[in-house]
CSV table of C-alpha atoms and ligand atoms in Angstrom, one decimal:
chain,number,residue,atom,x,y,z
X,1,UNK,CA,-187.1,-31.0,-54.2
X,2,UNK,CA,-186.8,-32.6,-50.8
X,3,UNK,CA,-188.4,-31.5,-47.6
X,4,UNK,CA,-185.5,-29.6,-46.3
X,5,UNK,CA,-184.8,-25.8,-46.6
X,6,UNK,CA,-188.3,-24.8,-47.6
X,7,UNK,CA,-189.2,-21.1,-47.4
X,8,UNK,CA,-192.7,-20.1,-46.3
X,9,UNK,CA,-194.5,-17.0,-47.4
X,10,UNK,CA,-193.0,-16.6,-50.9
X,11,UNK,CA,-195.0,-14.9,-53.6
X,12,UNK,CA,-195.8,-16.8,-56.8
X,13,UNK,CA,-193.2,-14.8,-58.6
X,14,UNK,CA,-190.5,-15.6,-56.1
X,15,UNK,CA,-191.4,-19.3,-56.3
X,16,UNK,CA,-191.3,-19.2,-60.1
X,17,UNK,CA,-187.9,-17.5,-60.2
X,18,UNK,CA,-186.3,-19.8,-57.6
X,19,UNK,CA,-187.7,-22.9,-59.3
X,20,UNK,CA,-186.4,-21.7,-62.8
X,21,UNK,CA,-183.0,-21.2,-61.3
X,22,UNK,CA,-183.1,-24.6,-59.7
X,23,UNK,CA,-184.0,-26.2,-63.0
X,24,UNK,CA,-181.1,-24.5,-64.6
X,25,UNK,CA,-178.7,-25.7,-61.9
X,26,UNK,CA,-179.9,-29.3,-62.2
X,27,UNK,CA,-179.7,-29.3,-66.0
X,28,UNK,CA,-176.8,-27.0,-66.8
X,29,UNK,CA,-174.5,-26.7,-63.8
X,30,UNK,CA,-174.4,-30.0,-61.8
X,31,UNK,CA,-173.6,-32.2,-64.7
X,32,UNK,CA,-170.5,-30.2,-65.7
X,33,UNK,CA,-169.4,-28.5,-62.5
X,34,UNK,CA,-166.8,-31.0,-61.2
X,35,UNK,CA,-165.2,-31.5,-64.6
X,36,UNK,CA,-164.8,-27.7,-65.1
X,37,UNK,CA,-163.6,-27.3,-61.6
X,38,UNK,CA,-160.9,-29.8,-62.0
X,39,UNK,CA,-159.7,-28.0,-65.1
X,40,UNK,CA,-160.0,-24.6,-63.3
X,41,UNK,CA,-162.0,-23.5,-66.3
X,42,UNK,CA,-164.2,-20.4,-66.3
X,43,UNK,CA,-167.8,-21.5,-66.9
X,44,UNK,CA,-168.6,-19.2,-69.9
X,45,UNK,CA,-171.7,-21.1,-71.0
X,46,UNK,CA,-173.2,-21.2,-67.6
X,47,UNK,CA,-172.6,-17.4,-67.2
X,48,UNK,CA,-174.3,-16.8,-70.5
X,49,UNK,CA,-177.2,-18.8,-69.4
X,50,UNK,CA,-177.5,-16.9,-66.2
X,51,UNK,CA,-177.4,-13.7,-68.1
X,52,UNK,CA,-180.3,-14.8,-70.2
X,53,UNK,CA,-182.3,-15.7,-67.1
X,54,UNK,CA,-181.7,-12.2,-65.8
X,55,UNK,CA,-179.8,-13.3,-62.7
X,56,UNK,CA,-177.2,-10.5,-63.1
X,57,UNK,CA,-180.0,-8.0,-62.7
X,58,UNK,CA,-182.1,-9.7,-60.1
X,59,UNK,CA,-182.0,-6.9,-57.5
X,60,UNK,CA,-181.4,-4.0,-59.9
X,61,UNK,CA,-184.6,-1.9,-60.1
X,62,UNK,CA,-186.9,-2.3,-63.1
X,63,UNK,CA,-186.4,1.3,-64.2
X,64,UNK,CA,-182.7,0.3,-65.0
X,65,UNK,CA,-183.7,-2.9,-66.8
X,66,UNK,CA,-183.4,-5.3,-63.8
X,67,UNK,CA,-186.0,-7.5,-62.2
X,68,UNK,CA,-186.3,-5.4,-59.1
X,69,UNK,CA,-186.4,-8.4,-56.8
X,70,UNK,CA,-185.8,-8.5,-53.0
X,71,UNK,CA,-182.6,-9.6,-51.2
X,72,UNK,CA,-184.5,-12.8,-50.2
X,73,UNK,CA,-185.3,-13.8,-53.8
X,74,UNK,CA,-181.7,-13.1,-54.6
X,75,UNK,CA,-180.4,-15.1,-51.7
X,76,UNK,CA,-182.6,-18.1,-52.5
X,77,UNK,CA,-181.3,-18.1,-56.1
X,78,UNK,CA,-177.7,-18.0,-54.8
X,79,UNK,CA,-178.5,-20.9,-52.5
X,80,UNK,CA,-179.6,-22.9,-55.6
X,81,UNK,CA,-176.6,-21.9,-57.6
X,82,UNK,CA,-174.1,-22.8,-54.9
X,83,UNK,CA,-175.9,-26.1,-54.5
X,84,UNK,CA,-174.7,-26.7,-58.1
X,85,UNK,CA,-171.3,-25.1,-58.0
X,86,UNK,CA,-170.1,-22.6,-55.4
X,87,UNK,CA,-167.8,-20.8,-57.8
X,88,UNK,CA,-170.7,-19.7,-60.0
X,89,UNK,CA,-172.3,-18.0,-57.0
X,90,UNK,CA,-169.0,-16.2,-56.6
X,91,UNK,CA,-169.1,-14.8,-60.1
X,92,UNK,CA,-172.5,-13.3,-59.3
X,93,UNK,CA,-171.7,-12.2,-55.7
X,94,UNK,CA,-169.3,-9.3,-56.3
X,95,UNK,CA,-171.3,-8.1,-59.3
X,96,UNK,CA,-174.4,-8.0,-57.0
X,97,UNK,CA,-172.5,-6.1,-54.2
X,98,UNK,CA,-171.3,-3.4,-56.7
X,99,UNK,CA,-174.8,-3.1,-58.2
X,100,UNK,CA,-176.3,-2.8,-54.7
X,101,UNK,CA,-173.7,-0.1,-53.7
X,102,UNK,CA,-174.5,1.9,-56.9
X,103,UNK,CA,-178.2,1.6,-56.3
X,104,UNK,CA,-177.9,2.7,-52.6
X,105,UNK,CA,-175.1,5.3,-52.8
X,106,UNK,CA,-174.5,6.2,-56.5
X,107,UNK,CA,-175.2,9.6,-58.0
X,108,UNK,CA,-178.1,9.6,-60.6
X,109,UNK,CA,-175.5,9.8,-63.4
X,110,UNK,CA,-173.6,6.8,-62.0
X,111,UNK,CA,-176.8,4.8,-61.8
X,112,UNK,CA,-177.9,5.7,-65.3
X,113,UNK,CA,-174.4,5.0,-66.7
X,114,UNK,CA,-173.8,1.6,-65.0
X,115,UNK,CA,-177.0,-0.1,-63.8
X,116,UNK,CA,-178.7,-0.9,-67.2
X,117,UNK,CA,-175.5,-2.5,-68.5
X,118,UNK,CA,-175.0,-4.3,-65.2
X,119,UNK,CA,-178.6,-5.7,-65.3
X,120,UNK,CA,-177.8,-7.1,-68.8
X,121,UNK,CA,-174.5,-8.6,-67.5
X,122,UNK,CA,-172.5,-6.5,-70.0
X,123,UNK,CA,-170.7,-4.6,-67.3
X,124,UNK,CA,-169.5,-7.0,-64.6
X,125,UNK,CA,-168.6,-5.9,-61.1
X,126,UNK,CA,-165.8,-6.7,-58.6
X,127,UNK,CA,-165.1,-5.1,-55.3
X,128,UNK,CA,-161.8,-4.5,-53.7
X,129,UNK,CA,-161.0,-3.7,-50.1
X,130,UNK,CA,-158.4,-6.3,-49.1
X,131,UNK,CA,-154.6,-5.6,-49.5
X,132,UNK,CA,-151.6,-7.9,-49.1
X,133,UNK,CA,-151.2,-6.7,-45.5
X,134,UNK,CA,-154.8,-6.6,-44.4
X,135,UNK,CA,-158.2,-8.2,-44.8
X,136,UNK,CA,-160.1,-8.1,-41.5
X,137,UNK,CA,-158.8,-4.7,-40.5
X,138,UNK,CA,-160.2,-2.6,-43.3
X,139,UNK,CA,-159.4,0.6,-41.4
X,140,UNK,CA,-155.7,-0.1,-42.0
X,141,UNK,CA,-156.0,0.4,-45.8
X,142,UNK,CA,-152.9,2.0,-47.4
X,143,UNK,CA,-153.9,2.5,-51.0
X,144,UNK,CA,-154.3,6.2,-51.7
X,145,UNK,CA,-156.3,8.5,-53.9
X,146,UNK,CA,-154.8,12.0,-54.3
X,147,UNK,CA,-156.6,14.8,-56.0
X,148,UNK,CA,-155.1,16.1,-59.2
X,149,UNK,CA,-157.3,18.9,-60.7
X,150,UNK,CA,-160.7,17.4,-61.4
X,151,UNK,CA,-159.2,13.8,-61.2
X,152,UNK,CA,-157.7,11.5,-58.6
X,153,UNK,CA,-154.5,9.6,-58.9
X,154,UNK,CA,-154.7,6.1,-57.3
X,155,UNK,CA,-151.7,4.2,-56.0
X,156,UNK,CA,-151.5,1.0,-54.1
X,157,UNK,CA,-151.8,-2.8,-54.2
X,158,UNK,CA,-154.9,-4.7,-53.7
X,159,UNK,CA,-155.3,-8.5,-53.0
X,160,UNK,CA,-157.9,-11.2,-53.4
X,161,UNK,CA,-160.2,-9.7,-56.0
X,162,UNK,CA,-162.9,-12.2,-56.9
X,163,UNK,CA,-163.6,-11.7,-60.6
X,164,UNK,CA,-160.5,-9.4,-60.8
X,165,UNK,CA,-159.8,-10.5,-64.4
X,166,UNK,CA,-163.3,-11.0,-65.8
X,167,UNK,CA,-164.9,-7.8,-64.4
X,168,UNK,CA,-165.1,-4.5,-66.2
X,169,UNK,CA,-166.0,-2.3,-63.2
X,170,UNK,CA,-164.2,-2.5,-59.8
X,171,UNK,CA,-165.3,-0.7,-56.7
X,172,UNK,CA,-161.9,0.1,-55.1
X,173,UNK,CA,-161.6,1.4,-51.5
X,174,UNK,CA,-158.8,3.9,-51.0
X,175,UNK,CA,-157.7,6.4,-48.4
X,176,UNK,CA,-158.3,10.0,-49.4
X,177,UNK,CA,-157.2,12.3,-46.6
X,178,UNK,CA,-158.5,15.5,-48.2
X,179,UNK,CA,-160.6,17.8,-46.0
X,180,UNK,CA,-160.0,15.6,-43.0
X,181,UNK,CA,-157.8,17.0,-40.3
X,182,UNK,CA,-155.0,14.8,-39.0
X,183,UNK,CA,-156.3,12.5,-36.4
X,184,UNK,CA,-159.7,11.9,-38.1
X,185,UNK,CA,-160.9,8.3,-37.6
X,186,UNK,CA,-159.5,6.3,-40.5
X,187,UNK,CA,-162.9,5.1,-41.7
X,188,UNK,CA,-164.0,8.7,-42.2
X,189,UNK,CA,-161.2,9.3,-44.7
X,190,UNK,CA,-161.9,6.5,-47.2
X,191,UNK,CA,-163.5,6.7,-50.6
X,192,UNK,CA,-164.9,4.2,-53.0
X,193,UNK,CA,-163.7,4.7,-56.6
X,194,UNK,CA,-165.6,3.2,-59.6
X,195,UNK,CA,-162.8,2.0,-61.8
X,196,UNK,CA,-163.7,0.9,-65.3
X,197,UNK,CA,-161.3,-1.4,-67.1
X,198,UNK,CA,-160.9,-3.9,-69.9
X,199,UNK,CA,-161.3,-7.6,-68.9
X,200,UNK,CA,-158.2,-9.7,-68.9
X,201,UNK,CA,-154.7,-9.7,-67.3
X,202,UNK,CA,-151.7,-7.4,-67.6
X,203,UNK,CA,-152.0,-3.7,-68.0
X,204,UNK,CA,-155.8,-3.3,-68.5
X,205,UNK,CA,-155.8,0.5,-68.4
X,206,UNK,CA,-152.9,2.9,-68.0
X,207,UNK,CA,-151.7,2.7,-64.4
X,208,UNK,CA,-153.8,-0.4,-63.7
X,209,UNK,CA,-152.4,-3.9,-63.7
X,210,UNK,CA,-154.1,-7.2,-63.0
X,211,UNK,CA,-151.4,-9.9,-62.6
X,212,UNK,CA,-152.4,-13.5,-63.3
X,213,UNK,CA,-154.9,-15.6,-61.3
X,214,UNK,CA,-154.0,-16.7,-57.8
X,215,UNK,CA,-153.8,-20.5,-57.7
X,216,UNK,CA,-156.3,-21.7,-55.0
X,217,UNK,CA,-157.2,-25.0,-53.3
X,218,UNK,CA,-160.8,-24.6,-54.2
X,219,UNK,CA,-163.3,-22.0,-55.5
X,220,UNK,CA,-161.8,-22.7,-58.9
X,221,UNK,CA,-163.1,-21.6,-62.3
X,222,UNK,CA,-163.8,-18.1,-60.9
X,223,UNK,CA,-160.7,-15.9,-61.1
X,224,UNK,CA,-159.2,-14.3,-58.0
X,225,UNK,CA,-156.4,-11.7,-58.5
X,226,UNK,CA,-154.3,-8.9,-57.2
X,227,UNK,CA,-154.7,-5.4,-58.5
X,228,UNK,CA,-151.9,-2.9,-58.8
X,229,UNK,CA,-152.5,0.9,-59.2
X,230,UNK,CA,-149.6,3.1,-60.1
X,231,UNK,CA,-150.8,6.6,-60.8
X,232,UNK,CA,-154.2,5.4,-62.0
X,233,UNK,CA,-156.1,8.4,-63.2
X,234,UNK,CA,-159.8,8.4,-62.2
X,235,UNK,CA,-162.2,11.3,-63.0
X,236,UNK,CA,-163.8,13.0,-59.9
X,237,UNK,CA,-167.3,11.9,-61.1
X,238,UNK,CA,-166.3,8.3,-60.5
X,239,UNK,CA,-166.2,8.8,-56.8
X,240,UNK,CA,-169.1,6.6,-55.6
X,241,UNK,CA,-171.9,9.0,-54.5
X,242,UNK,CA,-169.8,12.1,-55.6
X,243,UNK,CA,-168.4,12.8,-52.2
X,244,UNK,CA,-165.1,11.6,-50.7
X,245,UNK,CA,-164.9,10.2,-47.1
X,246,UNK,CA,-167.9,7.9,-47.4
X,247,UNK,CA,-166.3,4.8,-48.7
X,248,UNK,CA,-166.0,2.8,-45.5
X,249,UNK,CA,-169.7,3.1,-44.8
X,250,UNK,CA,-170.6,2.3,-48.4
X,251,UNK,CA,-168.4,-0.8,-48.4
X,252,UNK,CA,-169.8,-2.0,-45.1
X,253,UNK,CA,-173.3,-1.6,-46.4
X,254,UNK,CA,-172.3,-3.7,-49.4
X,255,UNK,CA,-170.6,-6.3,-47.2
X,256,UNK,CA,-173.8,-6.6,-45.1
X,257,UNK,CA,-175.8,-7.9,-48.0
X,258,UNK,CA,-172.7,-9.8,-49.1
X,259,UNK,CA,-172.8,-11.7,-45.8
X,260,UNK,CA,-176.4,-12.9,-46.5
X,261,UNK,CA,-175.1,-14.0,-49.8
X,262,UNK,CA,-172.2,-16.0,-48.3
X,263,UNK,CA,-174.7,-17.5,-45.8
X,264,UNK,CA,-176.9,-18.6,-48.8
X,265,UNK,CA,-173.8,-20.1,-50.4
X,266,UNK,CA,-173.1,-22.1,-47.3
X,267,UNK,CA,-176.7,-23.3,-47.2
X,268,UNK,CA,-176.5,-24.4,-50.9
X,269,UNK,CA,-173.2,-26.3,-50.5
X,270,UNK,CA,-174.5,-28.0,-47.3
X,271,UNK,CA,-177.7,-29.0,-49.0
X,272,UNK,CA,-175.7,-30.6,-51.9
X,273,UNK,CA,-173.4,-32.4,-49.4
X,274,UNK,CA,-176.5,-33.7,-47.6
X,275,UNK,CA,-178.0,-34.9,-50.9
X,276,UNK,CA,-174.8,-36.7,-51.8
X,277,UNK,CA,-174.4,-38.2,-48.3
X,278,UNK,CA,-178.0,-39.5,-48.0
X,279,UNK,CA,-177.8,-41.0,-51.4
X,280,UNK,CA,-174.5,-42.7,-50.9
X,281,UNK,CA,-175.5,-44.0,-47.5
X,282,UNK,CA,-178.3,-46.0,-49.1
X,283,UNK,CA,-176.1,-47.4,-51.9
X,284,UNK,CA,-173.2,-48.6,-49.9
X,285,UNK,CA,-173.5,-51.9,-48.0
X,286,UNK,CA,-171.3,-53.0,-45.0
X,287,UNK,CA,-171.9,-55.9,-42.7
X,288,UNK,CA,-174.9,-57.0,-44.7
X,289,UNK,CA,-176.9,-53.9,-44.9
X,290,UNK,CA,-176.9,-50.3,-46.4
X,291,UNK,CA,-174.7,-48.1,-44.2
X,292,UNK,CA,-177.8,-45.8,-43.8
X,293,UNK,CA,-179.2,-48.6,-41.6
X,294,UNK,CA,-176.4,-48.4,-39.1
X,295,UNK,CA,-177.5,-46.0,-36.4
X,296,UNK,CA,-174.2,-44.1,-36.3
X,297,UNK,CA,-174.7,-43.1,-40.0
X,298,UNK,CA,-178.4,-42.3,-39.4
X,299,UNK,CA,-177.4,-40.0,-36.6
X,300,UNK,CA,-174.9,-38.3,-38.9
X,301,UNK,CA,-177.7,-37.7,-41.5
X,302,UNK,CA,-180.0,-36.4,-38.7
X,303,UNK,CA,-177.3,-33.9,-37.6
X,304,UNK,CA,-176.6,-32.9,-41.2
X,305,UNK,CA,-180.2,-32.3,-42.0
X,306,UNK,CA,-180.8,-30.3,-38.8
X,307,UNK,CA,-177.9,-28.0,-39.7
X,308,UNK,CA,-179.1,-27.5,-43.2
X,309,UNK,CA,-182.5,-26.6,-41.8
X,310,UNK,CA,-181.2,-24.2,-39.2
X,311,UNK,CA,-178.8,-22.4,-41.5
X,312,UNK,CA,-181.5,-21.9,-44.1
X,313,UNK,CA,-183.9,-20.4,-41.5
X,314,UNK,CA,-181.3,-17.9,-40.2
X,315,UNK,CA,-180.3,-16.9,-43.7
X,316,UNK,CA,-183.9,-16.3,-44.7
X,317,UNK,CA,-184.5,-14.2,-41.6
X,318,UNK,CA,-181.4,-12.1,-42.2
X,319,UNK,CA,-182.5,-11.4,-45.8
X,320,UNK,CA,-186.0,-10.5,-44.8
X,321,UNK,CA,-184.8,-8.1,-42.2
X,322,UNK,CA,-182.7,-6.2,-44.8
X,323,UNK,CA,-185.7,-6.2,-47.1
X,324,UNK,CA,-187.8,-4.3,-44.6
X,325,UNK,CA,-185.1,-1.6,-44.8
X,326,UNK,CA,-183.8,-2.2,-41.3
X,327,UNK,CA,-180.1,-2.8,-40.5
X,328,UNK,CA,-179.4,-6.5,-40.4
X,329,UNK,CA,-175.8,-6.5,-39.2
X,330,UNK,CA,-176.6,-8.8,-36.2
X,331,UNK,CA,-178.7,-11.2,-38.2
X,332,UNK,CA,-176.4,-11.2,-41.2
X,333,UNK,CA,-173.4,-11.8,-39.0
X,334,UNK,CA,-175.1,-14.7,-37.2
X,335,UNK,CA,-176.4,-16.2,-40.5
X,336,UNK,CA,-173.0,-16.0,-42.1
X,337,UNK,CA,-171.2,-17.4,-39.1
X,338,UNK,CA,-173.6,-20.3,-38.6
X,339,UNK,CA,-174.1,-21.2,-42.2
X,340,UNK,CA,-170.4,-21.3,-43.0
X,341,UNK,CA,-169.5,-23.4,-39.9
X,342,UNK,CA,-172.4,-25.8,-40.5
X,343,UNK,CA,-171.5,-26.0,-44.1
X,344,UNK,CA,-168.0,-27.1,-43.3
X,345,UNK,CA,-169.4,-29.7,-40.8
X,346,UNK,CA,-172.1,-31.1,-43.1
X,347,UNK,CA,-169.5,-31.4,-45.9
X,348,UNK,CA,-167.1,-33.2,-43.6
X,349,UNK,CA,-169.8,-35.6,-42.5
X,350,UNK,CA,-170.8,-36.3,-46.1
X,351,UNK,CA,-167.1,-36.9,-46.9
X,352,UNK,CA,-166.8,-39.4,-44.0
X,353,UNK,CA,-170.0,-41.2,-45.2
X,354,UNK,CA,-168.3,-41.7,-48.5
X,355,UNK,CA,-165.4,-43.6,-46.9
X,356,UNK,CA,-162.3,-43.8,-49.1
X,357,UNK,CA,-164.3,-42.8,-52.2
X,358,UNK,CA,-164.8,-39.3,-50.8
X,359,UNK,CA,-161.0,-38.9,-51.4
X,360,UNK,CA,-161.4,-39.7,-55.0
X,361,UNK,CA,-161.8,-36.9,-57.5
X,362,UNK,CA,-164.5,-39.0,-59.2
X,363,UNK,CA,-166.8,-38.2,-56.4
X,364,UNK,CA,-168.4,-34.7,-56.2
X,365,UNK,CA,-167.9,-34.5,-52.4
X,366,UNK,CA,-164.1,-34.2,-53.0
X,367,UNK,CA,-164.8,-30.8,-54.7
X,368,UNK,CA,-167.2,-29.6,-52.0
X,369,UNK,CA,-164.6,-30.5,-49.4
X,370,UNK,CA,-162.2,-28.1,-51.0
X,371,UNK,CA,-164.8,-25.4,-51.5
X,372,UNK,CA,-166.4,-25.2,-48.0
X,373,UNK,CA,-163.3,-23.5,-46.3
X,374,UNK,CA,-163.6,-20.4,-48.5
X,375,UNK,CA,-166.9,-19.6,-46.9
X,376,UNK,CA,-165.2,-19.5,-43.5
X,377,UNK,CA,-163.1,-16.6,-44.7
X,378,UNK,CA,-164.9,-14.5,-47.3
X,379,UNK,CA,-166.9,-11.4,-46.3
X,380,UNK,CA,-165.3,-11.6,-42.9
X,381,UNK,CA,-164.0,-14.5,-40.9
X,382,UNK,CA,-165.8,-16.2,-38.0
X,383,UNK,CA,-163.9,-14.1,-35.5
X,384,UNK,CA,-165.0,-10.9,-37.3
X,385,UNK,CA,-168.6,-12.1,-37.3
X,386,UNK,CA,-168.4,-12.8,-33.6
X,387,UNK,CA,-167.0,-9.3,-33.0
X,388,UNK,CA,-169.9,-7.7,-34.9
X,389,UNK,CA,-172.5,-9.9,-33.1
X,390,UNK,CA,-170.9,-9.3,-29.7
X,391,UNK,CA,-170.8,-5.6,-30.1
X,392,UNK,CA,-174.4,-5.4,-31.2
X,393,UNK,CA,-175.6,-7.6,-28.4
X,394,UNK,CA,-173.9,-5.4,-25.8
X,395,UNK,CA,-175.7,-2.4,-27.3
X,396,UNK,CA,-179.1,-4.2,-27.2
X,397,UNK,CA,-178.7,-5.7,-23.8
X,398,UNK,CA,-177.1,-2.8,-22.0
X,399,UNK,CA,-176.8,-3.6,-18.3
X,400,UNK,CA,-179.1,-1.5,-16.1
X,401,UNK,CA,-177.1,-2.2,-13.0
E,501,FAD,C1,-160.9,-16.9,-52.3
E,501,FAD,C2,-161.0,-15.5,-51.7
E,501,FAD,C3,-161.7,-14.5,-52.3
E,501,FAD,C4,-161.7,-13.2,-51.8
E,501,FAD,N1,-162.4,-12.2,-52.5
E,501,FAD,C5,-162.3,-10.9,-52.0
E,501,FAD,C6,-162.8,-9.8,-52.8
E,501,FAD,O1,-163.5,-10.0,-53.8
E,501,FAD,N2,-162.6,-8.6,-52.3
E,501,FAD,C7,-161.9,-8.3,-51.2
E,501,FAD,O2,-161.8,-7.1,-50.8
E,501,FAD,N3,-161.4,-9.3,-50.4
E,501,FAD,C8,-161.6,-10.6,-50.8
E,501,FAD,N4,-161.1,-11.7,-50.1
E,501,FAD,C9,-160.3,-11.4,-48.9
E,501,FAD,C10,-161.0,-11.7,-47.6
E,501,FAD,O3,-162.1,-10.9,-47.4
E,501,FAD,C11,-160.0,-11.8,-46.5
E,501,FAD,O4,-159.1,-12.8,-46.7
E,501,FAD,C12,-160.7,-11.9,-45.1
E,501,FAD,O5,-161.4,-10.8,-44.8
E,501,FAD,C13,-159.6,-12.2,-44.0
E,501,FAD,O6,-158.6,-11.3,-44.1
E,501,FAD,P1,-157.0,-11.8,-44.1
E,501,FAD,O7,-156.9,-12.9,-45.1
E,501,FAD,O8,-156.2,-10.6,-44.3
E,501,FAD,O9,-156.8,-12.4,-42.6
E,501,FAD,P2,-156.4,-11.6,-41.3
E,501,FAD,O10,-157.2,-10.3,-41.2
E,501,FAD,O11,-154.9,-11.4,-41.4
E,501,FAD,O12,-156.8,-12.6,-40.2
E,501,FAD,C14,-156.0,-13.7,-39.9
E,501,FAD,C15,-156.6,-14.5,-38.8
E,501,FAD,O13,-156.7,-13.7,-37.6
E,501,FAD,C16,-158.0,-13.5,-37.2
E,501,FAD,N5,-158.2,-12.2,-36.6
E,501,FAD,C17,-158.0,-11.0,-37.3
E,501,FAD,N6,-158.3,-10.0,-36.5
E,501,FAD,C18,-158.8,-10.5,-35.3
E,501,FAD,C19,-159.3,-9.9,-34.1
E,501,FAD,N7,-159.4,-8.6,-33.9
E,501,FAD,N8,-159.7,-10.8,-33.1
E,501,FAD,C20,-159.6,-12.1,-33.3
E,501,FAD,N9,-159.1,-12.7,-34.4
E,501,FAD,C21,-158.7,-11.9,-35.4
E,501,FAD,C22,-158.9,-13.8,-38.4
E,501,FAD,O14,-160.2,-14.2,-38.0
E,501,FAD,C23,-158.1,-14.9,-39.1
E,501,FAD,O15,-158.4,-16.1,-38.4
E,501,FAD,C24,-161.1,-13.0,-50.6
E,501,FAD,C25,-160.4,-14.0,-49.9
E,501,FAD,C26,-160.3,-15.3,-50.5
E,501,FAD,C27,-159.6,-16.3,-49.8
């Protein structure tokens, strides 16, 4: 482990967990990641290994069979996993968000029913807000849940579900207008439904279809899908928290921890890009010396390392803030914004250091180059992060004049 991206003040247990995950990444993920990615193949063996390590239950409380660890421990593990292969961190991310939402907002029965099996990785989570016509503007959601006796009937089309095919539990955000007079703010009439389903594609439950995988430029291996609901019957006790109208806030809470997670992924990918760049720069000779000895390349390495360090520090700060129980929307927004932008820049610099070989699929940097852009979009684009940051700053620094 190099000097960069160290985290001060960790407990012995945190250090042990992170170092175990790092060992797993070096041994089981990095050697096979690029090959699996090129084949767009789901990393079944890696997922089984992570299940055994308890990664799927890292933040689930011990009383439900998880490890009861903090967001910081979780984020540091995600950073390590993304360093190996970003797609694998995506497999864990939506699972973690759904488990977090259940822990924070679920009824006792929902926690008892789902969390122990989620901790074991038997039930795997996906979450679904986006639709074909919207992503950033969640308040414009059109999918509907209409009460029918004790049940709800769900209708609508969802888009971009990470783990849409492999998951067995999807937290789906729909509009439910009941009890809310016309003109109620849209975010007060949304509900999160806990939708259980079979894994796979096609009609996975009456009224619920998962068409095939979306073909993506990167972030391969992990499945990303649409989800179509046509009169999907969901019992009333599968409304998250038992009460309608709270879905928007529950999802935003989930996305807040998700943003720390995406920041951690950006940190991990940037670290790997730096490792590849600094190594290649010492191997490749031009004009009679290793390119690392040309000052222009040294400057690149210096900039890359500084970005790796800064992004890591902000990500750790955002995680620690949430762990104290405080809102971290400002810190998570900043960390996500900075880490994803820096990740893209560090990857691009490592790509340039590789010269023409960076363009060859034989070199790992080619994969990273296609993976980094996803982090600019997922869990809210840069513009959305800046909107959140700006809004919070104006609240904090209210003009006295
Ligand atoms: C690989 C992948 C996996 C995903 N996984 C999931 C998932 O698991 N679950 C899920 O629910 N969603 C998921 N998403 C969806 C993702 O969250 C959205 O793509 C993202 O929020 C952006 O929404 P959009 O694509 O509709 O872009 P739009 O909202 O249409 O935005 C288009 C552009 O306009 C900008 N823009 C929008 N509004 C404003 C504004 N007010 N001011 C300035 N600029 C603005 C945006 O920043 C962007 O540059 C995934 C997306 C991808 C690509």
